[in-house]
XYZ file of C-alpha atoms in Angstrom:
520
model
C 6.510 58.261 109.150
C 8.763 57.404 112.219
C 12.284 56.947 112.756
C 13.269 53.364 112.639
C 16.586 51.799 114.233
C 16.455 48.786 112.360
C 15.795 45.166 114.189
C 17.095 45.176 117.590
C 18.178 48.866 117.969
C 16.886 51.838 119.504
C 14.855 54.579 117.667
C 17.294 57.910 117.913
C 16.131 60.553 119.648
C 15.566 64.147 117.024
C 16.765 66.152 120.164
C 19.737 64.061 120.642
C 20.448 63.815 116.936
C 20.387 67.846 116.569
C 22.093 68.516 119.440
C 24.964 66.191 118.026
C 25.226 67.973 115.070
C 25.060 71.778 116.370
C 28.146 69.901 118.739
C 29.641 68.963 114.823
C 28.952 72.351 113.658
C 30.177 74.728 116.110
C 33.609 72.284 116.538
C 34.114 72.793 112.848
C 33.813 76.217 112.814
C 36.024 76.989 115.829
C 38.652 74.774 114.284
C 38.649 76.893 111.012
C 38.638 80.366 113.624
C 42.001 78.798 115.115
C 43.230 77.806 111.596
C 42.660 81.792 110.304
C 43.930 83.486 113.926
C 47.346 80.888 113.567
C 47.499 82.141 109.834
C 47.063 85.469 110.983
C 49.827 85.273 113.514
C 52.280 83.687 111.314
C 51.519 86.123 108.840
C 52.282 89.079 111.056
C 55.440 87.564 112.957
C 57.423 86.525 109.191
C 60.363 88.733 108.410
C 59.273 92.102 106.738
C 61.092 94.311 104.161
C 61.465 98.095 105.317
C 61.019 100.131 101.951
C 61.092 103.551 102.475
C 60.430 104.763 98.904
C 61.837 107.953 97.559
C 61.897 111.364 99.795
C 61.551 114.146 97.434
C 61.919 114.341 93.652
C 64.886 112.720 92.253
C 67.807 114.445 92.560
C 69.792 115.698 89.224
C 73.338 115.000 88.417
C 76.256 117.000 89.992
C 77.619 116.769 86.328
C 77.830 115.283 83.129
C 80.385 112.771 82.702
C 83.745 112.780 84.662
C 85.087 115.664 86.313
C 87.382 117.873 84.462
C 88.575 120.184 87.274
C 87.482 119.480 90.656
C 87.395 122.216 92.432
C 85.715 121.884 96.081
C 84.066 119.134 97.648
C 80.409 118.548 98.453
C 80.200 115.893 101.060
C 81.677 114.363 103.350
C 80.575 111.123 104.110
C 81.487 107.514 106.015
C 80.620 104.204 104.986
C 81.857 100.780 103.318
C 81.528 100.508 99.128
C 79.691 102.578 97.865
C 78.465 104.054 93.766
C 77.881 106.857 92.616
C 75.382 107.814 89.894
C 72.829 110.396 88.737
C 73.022 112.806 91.597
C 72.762 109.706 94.639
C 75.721 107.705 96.252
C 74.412 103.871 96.905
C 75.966 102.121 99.781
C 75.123 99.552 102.175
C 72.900 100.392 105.489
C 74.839 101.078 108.646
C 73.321 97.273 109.758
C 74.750 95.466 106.430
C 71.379 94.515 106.152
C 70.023 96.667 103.147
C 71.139 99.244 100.888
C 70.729 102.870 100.651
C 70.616 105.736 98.406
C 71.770 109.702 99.691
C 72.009 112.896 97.863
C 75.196 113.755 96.778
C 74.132 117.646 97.915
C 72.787 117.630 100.915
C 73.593 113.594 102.698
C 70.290 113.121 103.233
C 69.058 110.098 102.629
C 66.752 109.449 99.537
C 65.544 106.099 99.585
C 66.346 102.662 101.912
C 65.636 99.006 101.394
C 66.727 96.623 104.028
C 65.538 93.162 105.839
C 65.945 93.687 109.296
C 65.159 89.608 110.263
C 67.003 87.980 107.482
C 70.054 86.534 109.770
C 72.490 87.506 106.624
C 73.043 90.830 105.505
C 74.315 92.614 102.013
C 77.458 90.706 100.681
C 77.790 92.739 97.608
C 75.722 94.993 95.434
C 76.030 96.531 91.892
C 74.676 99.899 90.584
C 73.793 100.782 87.084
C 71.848 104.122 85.541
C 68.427 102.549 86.770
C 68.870 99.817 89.242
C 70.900 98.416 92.582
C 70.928 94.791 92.756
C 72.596 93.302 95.645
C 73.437 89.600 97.044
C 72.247 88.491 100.486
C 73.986 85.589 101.899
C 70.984 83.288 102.451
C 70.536 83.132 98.548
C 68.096 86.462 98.319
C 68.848 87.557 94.722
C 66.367 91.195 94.600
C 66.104 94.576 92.068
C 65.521 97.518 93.355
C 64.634 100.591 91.247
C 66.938 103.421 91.121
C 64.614 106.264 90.895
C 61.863 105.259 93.565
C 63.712 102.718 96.153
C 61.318 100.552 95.218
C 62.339 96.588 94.734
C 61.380 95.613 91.353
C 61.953 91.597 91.933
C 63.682 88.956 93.890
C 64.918 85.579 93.583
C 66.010 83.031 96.011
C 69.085 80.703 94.419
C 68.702 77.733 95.588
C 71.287 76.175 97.868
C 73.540 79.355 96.955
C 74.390 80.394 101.166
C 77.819 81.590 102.047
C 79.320 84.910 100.809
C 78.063 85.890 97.380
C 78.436 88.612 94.386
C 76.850 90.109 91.918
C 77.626 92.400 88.532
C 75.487 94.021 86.088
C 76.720 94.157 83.001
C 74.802 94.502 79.364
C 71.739 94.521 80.847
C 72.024 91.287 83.085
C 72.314 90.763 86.584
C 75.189 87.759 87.043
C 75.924 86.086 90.707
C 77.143 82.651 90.996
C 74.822 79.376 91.841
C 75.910 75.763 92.879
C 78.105 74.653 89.868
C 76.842 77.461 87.296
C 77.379 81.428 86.602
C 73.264 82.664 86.357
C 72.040 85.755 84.410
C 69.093 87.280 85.542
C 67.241 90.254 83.848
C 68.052 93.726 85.291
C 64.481 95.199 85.610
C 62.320 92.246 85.551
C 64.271 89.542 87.223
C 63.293 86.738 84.752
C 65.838 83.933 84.739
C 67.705 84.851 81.413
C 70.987 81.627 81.121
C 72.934 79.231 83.059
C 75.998 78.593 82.549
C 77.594 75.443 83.480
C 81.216 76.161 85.663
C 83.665 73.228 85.085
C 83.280 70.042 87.143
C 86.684 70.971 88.605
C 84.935 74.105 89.837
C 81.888 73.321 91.529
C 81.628 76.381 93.639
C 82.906 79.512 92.031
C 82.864 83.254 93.176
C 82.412 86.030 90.334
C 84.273 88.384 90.726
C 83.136 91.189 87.939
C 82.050 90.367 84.164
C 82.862 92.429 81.027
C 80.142 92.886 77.814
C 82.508 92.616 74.814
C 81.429 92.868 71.108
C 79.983 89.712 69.823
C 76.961 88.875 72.084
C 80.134 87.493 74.611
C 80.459 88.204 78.532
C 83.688 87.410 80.421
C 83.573 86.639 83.793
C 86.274 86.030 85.735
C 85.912 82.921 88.728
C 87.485 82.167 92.001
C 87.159 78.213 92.426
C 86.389 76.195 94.917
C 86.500 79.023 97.615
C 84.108 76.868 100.115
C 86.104 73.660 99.060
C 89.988 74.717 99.994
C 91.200 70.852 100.224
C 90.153 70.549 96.429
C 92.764 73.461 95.539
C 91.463 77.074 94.500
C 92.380 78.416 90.965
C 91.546 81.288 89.006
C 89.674 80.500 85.799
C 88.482 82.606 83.097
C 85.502 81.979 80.905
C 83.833 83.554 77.684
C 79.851 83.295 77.533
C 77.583 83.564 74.824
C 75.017 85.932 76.984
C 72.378 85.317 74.516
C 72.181 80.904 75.356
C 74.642 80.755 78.347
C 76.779 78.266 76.176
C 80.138 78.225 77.625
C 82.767 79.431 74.677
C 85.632 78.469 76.009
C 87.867 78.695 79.754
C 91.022 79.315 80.400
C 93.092 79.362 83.848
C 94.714 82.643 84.889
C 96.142 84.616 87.698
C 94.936 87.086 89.846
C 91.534 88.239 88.447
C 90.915 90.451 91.353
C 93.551 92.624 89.292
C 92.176 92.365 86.173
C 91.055 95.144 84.457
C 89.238 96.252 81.015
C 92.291 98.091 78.518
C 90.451 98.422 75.327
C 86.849 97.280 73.480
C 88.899 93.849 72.935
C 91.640 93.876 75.581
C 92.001 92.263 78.983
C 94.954 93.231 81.223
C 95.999 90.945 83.949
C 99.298 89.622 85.834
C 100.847 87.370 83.494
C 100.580 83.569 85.798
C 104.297 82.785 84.511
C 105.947 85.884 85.088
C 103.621 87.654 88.351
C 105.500 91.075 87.976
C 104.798 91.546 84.237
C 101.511 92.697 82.977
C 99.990 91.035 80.204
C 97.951 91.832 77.798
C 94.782 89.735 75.927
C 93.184 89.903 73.147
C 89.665 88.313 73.702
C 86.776 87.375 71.591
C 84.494 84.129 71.010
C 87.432 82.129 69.956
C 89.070 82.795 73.133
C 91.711 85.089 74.648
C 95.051 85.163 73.552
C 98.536 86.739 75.125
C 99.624 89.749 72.409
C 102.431 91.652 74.867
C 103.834 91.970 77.862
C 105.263 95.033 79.771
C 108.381 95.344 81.018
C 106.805 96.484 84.514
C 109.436 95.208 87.514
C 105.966 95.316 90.086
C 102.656 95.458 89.875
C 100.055 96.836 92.605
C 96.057 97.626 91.801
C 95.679 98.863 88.198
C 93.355 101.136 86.267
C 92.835 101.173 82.524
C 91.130 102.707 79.890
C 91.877 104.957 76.456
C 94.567 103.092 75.604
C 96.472 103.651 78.935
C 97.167 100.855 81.606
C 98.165 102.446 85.449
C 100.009 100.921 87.873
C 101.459 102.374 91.060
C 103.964 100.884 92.792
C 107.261 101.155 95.313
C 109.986 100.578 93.263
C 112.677 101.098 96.566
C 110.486 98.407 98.297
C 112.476 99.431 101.365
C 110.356 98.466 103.977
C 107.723 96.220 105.002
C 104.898 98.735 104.586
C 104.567 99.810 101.197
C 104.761 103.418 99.806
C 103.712 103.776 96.223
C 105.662 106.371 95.087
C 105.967 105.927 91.130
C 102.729 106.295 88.768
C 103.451 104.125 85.776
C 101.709 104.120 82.743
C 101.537 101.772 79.436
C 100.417 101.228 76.037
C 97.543 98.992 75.488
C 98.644 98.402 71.798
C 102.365 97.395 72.469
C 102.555 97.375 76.106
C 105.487 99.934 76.262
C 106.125 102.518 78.983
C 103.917 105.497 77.678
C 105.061 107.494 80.441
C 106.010 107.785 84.493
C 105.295 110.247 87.366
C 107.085 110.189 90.705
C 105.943 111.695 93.947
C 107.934 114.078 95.824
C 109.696 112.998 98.450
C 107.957 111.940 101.583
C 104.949 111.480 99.602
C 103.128 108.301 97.900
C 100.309 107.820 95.703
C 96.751 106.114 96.227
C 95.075 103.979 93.326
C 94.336 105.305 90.752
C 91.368 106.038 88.225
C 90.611 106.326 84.488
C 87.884 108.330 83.288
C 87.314 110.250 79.748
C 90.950 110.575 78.855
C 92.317 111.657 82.492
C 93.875 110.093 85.686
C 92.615 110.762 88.683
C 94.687 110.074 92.099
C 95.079 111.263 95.641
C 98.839 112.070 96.603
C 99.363 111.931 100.391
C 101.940 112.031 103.026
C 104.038 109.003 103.734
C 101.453 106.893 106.513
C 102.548 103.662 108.656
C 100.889 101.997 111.866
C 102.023 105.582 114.123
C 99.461 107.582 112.114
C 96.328 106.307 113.351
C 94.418 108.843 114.328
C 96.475 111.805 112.480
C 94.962 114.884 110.585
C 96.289 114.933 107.323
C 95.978 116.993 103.935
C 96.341 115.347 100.752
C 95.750 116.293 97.132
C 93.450 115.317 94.621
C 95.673 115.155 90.890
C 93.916 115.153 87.330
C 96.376 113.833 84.898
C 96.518 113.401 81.048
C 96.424 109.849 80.660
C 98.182 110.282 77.349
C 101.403 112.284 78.707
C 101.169 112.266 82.356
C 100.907 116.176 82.032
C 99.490 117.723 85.599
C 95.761 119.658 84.480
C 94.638 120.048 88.021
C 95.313 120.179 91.669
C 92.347 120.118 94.174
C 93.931 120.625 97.424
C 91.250 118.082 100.057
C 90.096 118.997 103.491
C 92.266 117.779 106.540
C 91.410 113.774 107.008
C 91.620 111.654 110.255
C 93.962 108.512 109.576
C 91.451 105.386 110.476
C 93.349 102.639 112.339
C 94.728 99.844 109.844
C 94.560 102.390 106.900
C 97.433 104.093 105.087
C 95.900 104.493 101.736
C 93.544 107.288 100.101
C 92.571 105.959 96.976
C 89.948 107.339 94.023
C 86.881 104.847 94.823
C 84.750 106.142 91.744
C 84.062 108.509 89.337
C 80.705 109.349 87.387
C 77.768 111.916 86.597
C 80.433 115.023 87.109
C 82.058 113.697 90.695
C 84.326 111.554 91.994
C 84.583 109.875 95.194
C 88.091 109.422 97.223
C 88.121 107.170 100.966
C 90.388 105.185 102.661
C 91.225 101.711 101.076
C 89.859 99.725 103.658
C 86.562 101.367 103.739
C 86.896 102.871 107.145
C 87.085 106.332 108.216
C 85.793 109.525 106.050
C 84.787 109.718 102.269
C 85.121 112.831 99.993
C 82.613 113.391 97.175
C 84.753 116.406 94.934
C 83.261 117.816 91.840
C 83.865 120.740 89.343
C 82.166 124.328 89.866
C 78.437 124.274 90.502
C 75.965 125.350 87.628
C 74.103 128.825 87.679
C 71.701 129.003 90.421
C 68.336 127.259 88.793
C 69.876 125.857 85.833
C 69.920 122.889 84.207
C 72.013 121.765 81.302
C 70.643 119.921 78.316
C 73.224 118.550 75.555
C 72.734 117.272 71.857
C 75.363 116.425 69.299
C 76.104 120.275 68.493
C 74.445 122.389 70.896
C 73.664 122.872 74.629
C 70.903 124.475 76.181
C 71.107 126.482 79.857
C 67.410 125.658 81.144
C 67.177 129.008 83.934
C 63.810 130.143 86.244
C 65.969 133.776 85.414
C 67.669 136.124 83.592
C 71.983 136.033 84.335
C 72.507 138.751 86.597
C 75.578 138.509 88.024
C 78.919 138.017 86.132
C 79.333 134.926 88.813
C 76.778 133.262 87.412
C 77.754 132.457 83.969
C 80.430 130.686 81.749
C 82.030 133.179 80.257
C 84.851 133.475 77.561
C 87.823 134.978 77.597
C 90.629 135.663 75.261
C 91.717 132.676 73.082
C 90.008 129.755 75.883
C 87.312 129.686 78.050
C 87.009 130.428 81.540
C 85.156 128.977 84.024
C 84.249 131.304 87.208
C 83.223 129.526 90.475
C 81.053 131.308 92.672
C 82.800 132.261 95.944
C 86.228 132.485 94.111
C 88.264 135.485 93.788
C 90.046 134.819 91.265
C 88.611 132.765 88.094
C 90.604 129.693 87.044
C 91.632 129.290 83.128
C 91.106 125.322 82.017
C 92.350 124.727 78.287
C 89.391 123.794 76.702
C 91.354 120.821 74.743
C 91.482 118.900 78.066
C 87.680 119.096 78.592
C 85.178 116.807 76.683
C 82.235 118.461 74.294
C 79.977 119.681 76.687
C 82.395 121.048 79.486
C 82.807 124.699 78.465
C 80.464 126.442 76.602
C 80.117 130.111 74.880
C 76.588 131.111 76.329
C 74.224 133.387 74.127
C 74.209 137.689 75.296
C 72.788 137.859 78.751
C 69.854 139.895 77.008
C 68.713 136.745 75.837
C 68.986 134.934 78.159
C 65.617 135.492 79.478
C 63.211 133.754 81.511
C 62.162 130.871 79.954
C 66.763 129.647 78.970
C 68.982 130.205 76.145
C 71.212 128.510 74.046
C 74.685 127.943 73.802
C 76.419 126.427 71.121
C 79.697 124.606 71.918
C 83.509 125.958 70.905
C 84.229 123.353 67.893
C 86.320 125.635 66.202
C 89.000 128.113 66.661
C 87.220 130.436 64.763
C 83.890 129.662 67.464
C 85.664 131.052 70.277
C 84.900 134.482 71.933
């Protein structure tokens, strides 16, 4: 059978008619070998993460808990904010494009995460025991594990550009979105709430958010921050962190200042009377005024146990302030518990408030003429309950940065604490009590604690060992041991360690001084 053209056309020609389709074919397939060498490209030219992962094993903890006695320091570090926890200090990268882990010990650096081509860098991050989340200012949202540097999720907020925070808290990762507070799940990054901000506040900062009893979360907002001509206020508002329902809001003053006084209590600058502190009882109902203190200024505050610091100039002589007067109150009635003053020519840093003790850095009188200066400062531990002096940890000499004339405690946590300048520039001290026995590793239940050692105690230096009527603690490279009442240390501080003879290979066991009768 032939090929017909139908009436009045040409028969096609088979030659022509393949040829025109090998023409078909080999166009189609050289159009799909640009389409895969342009995906290709693309592909290889988009914006990668750099994820180092972890160097080494994880580090362990300088310590458990907060220091009792500082007694040297083990880095010295720069840098902007930064956490500490487990045995690592978190910052951002040098770039303020990523974030970064180092060991406390030796500086070096344990684990990186940063996005080299994303046009806005780290705005703010948050740390807990097993993740850093941080904020990028294009709306990147990400997780990244603690332990292995590795991110765990990420989330891009919609229309959320601009500066932006974050805060962990309970579990939940919080940072603000377009007319809402969002709650995003710390290890999995699965979009928990949202929680609807007032219409009066349509863009809203967080500043920090407290987990109090009764499923609630309080989060404290900056409004309107991109929107000045609409009027910026301070607002406060209680969240039910289970639904995101919004409780109730109330306006306040100054939540950059606010700070956490008991399992129920709130401290802030009262918005009638700025000097005086007030205190609030919150809960799903709301937050209501109880007292106020009879404070005549008020500078950055710390809180906790009961205890509410503030250190301020009461001569306010000069332009350039020199807090020279440690001030402390009652959470329960908001009376003056008790007052420390510097000696003169000397000021006070801000403070912190860990397990039952003040820490602060006392320094030298600073102003603009400084910059560039050597100076030594101290490192106090206080009782928060009586003001009584427990330790003095004299610091290394310290170059004044220009702009700064404040050392200030920055954080404390996993036996160290960290002291820099308050503007973030210049050096940063990482000070923490005397180091463990060579090899060892503590391990603590509710009544005993267990010194995990590769070998037998050999040398007295070593060991904890007990002395008449209180412990005492010997530091390796010390002369001279130091006595620290026990009653100022927490459980597991100072122990009375089993004989040395059995303390063999493989650890022993020490049980902890609970009674006068337990001690050596």
């Amino acid at each position: 059978m032939g090929l017909s053209g139908g009436p009045g056309k040409p028969v096609p020609d088979v030659a022509e008619v393949r040829a025109l389709a090998r023409r078909q074919v080999w166009g189609l397939l050289i159009a799909l070998l640009l389409l895969v060498m342009s995906h290709l490209w693309v592909h290889r030219h988009q914006p990668r993460d750099v994820v180092t992962g972890a160097h080494g094993p994880f580090p362990a903890a300088v310590g458990v808990g907060a220091p009792v006695a500082p007694e040297h320091v083990v880095r010295r570090t720069s840098g902007f904010d930064e956490a500490l926890v487990h045995g690592l200090y978190v910052r951002k990268t040098g770039s303020l494009s990523g974030v970064t882990a180092a060991n406390v010990r030796t500086g070096k650096e344990y684990w990186r995460y940063e996005r080299p081509d994303s046009e806005a860098g780290v705005d703010t991050f948050d740390v807990s025991e097993r993740t850093v989340v941080a904020a990028f200012g294009d709306g990147r949202f990400i997780g990244v594990d603690l332990r292995t540097g590795k991110p765990l999720w990420h989330v891009d907020v919609q229309h959320a550009k601009g500066f932006r925070t974050t805060a962990l808290v309970g579990g939940q990762a919080l940072t603000e979105a377009p007319g809402a507070v969002r709650a995003f799940a710390e290890r999995d990054g699965r979009s928990l709430r949202t929680a609807k901000t007032p219409r009066s506040c349509p863009d809203g900062l967080v500043i920090t958010a407290y987990a109090l009893p009764g499923h609630l979360s309080v989060v404290p907002l900056v409004c309107n921050v991109t929107s000045p001509d609409r009027g910026i206020y301070y607002l406060l508002l209680g969240i039910d962190n289970r639904t995101g329902k919004v409780l109730w809001q109330q306006h306040t003053a100054a939540p950059r200042l606010m700070v956490r006084g008991g399992e129920h209590t709130l401290v802030i600058p009262d918005p009638d009377h700025p000097p005086a502190i007030q205190l609030l009882d919150v809960n799903r109902q709301g937050a209501t005024a109880r007292a106020l203190t009879a404070a005549d200024a008020w500078d950055a505050v710390a809180a906790g146990g009961g205890i509410v610091l503030s250190a301020i100039d009461p001569g306010d002589r000069s332009e350039e302030d020199h807090d020279t007067l440690l001030r402390a109150y009652g959470t329960r009635d908001g009376h003056l518990a008790w007052q420390l003053r510097a000696p003169t020519g000397q000021e006070y840093g801000f403070p912190e408030l860990a397990a039952g003790r003040v820490y602060v850095a006392r320094q030298p009188f600073l102003t603009g003429k400084d910059t560039g200066r050597r100076i030594r400062a101290d490192l106090l531990v206080l009782d928060a309950g009586t003001g009584r002096l427990l330790h003095t940890l004299r610091l290394p000499a310290m170059t004044v940065p220009d702009e700064s004339r404040g050392l200030d405690v920055r954080d404390i946590g996993d036996g160290s604490v960290s002291i820099g300048w308050r503007d973030n520039e210049g050096d940063v001290l990482i000070a923490a009590d005397c180091p463990l026995p060579r090899g060892a590793h503590l391990a603590i239940t509710q009544q005993w604690a267990w010194w995990h050692v590769a070998r037998p105690f050999r040398q007295p230096a070593d060991r904890h060992r007990g002395g008449p009527g209180r412990p005492t603690v010997v530091c390796r490279g010390r002369t001279r041991p130091r006595r620290v009442d026990r009653h100022q240390a927490s459980r597991a501080d100072f122990l009375r360690p089993a004989p040395p003879v059995q303390l063999g290979a493989h650890g022993g066991r020490a049980r902890l001084l609970d009674r006068p009768s337990d001690r050596p």
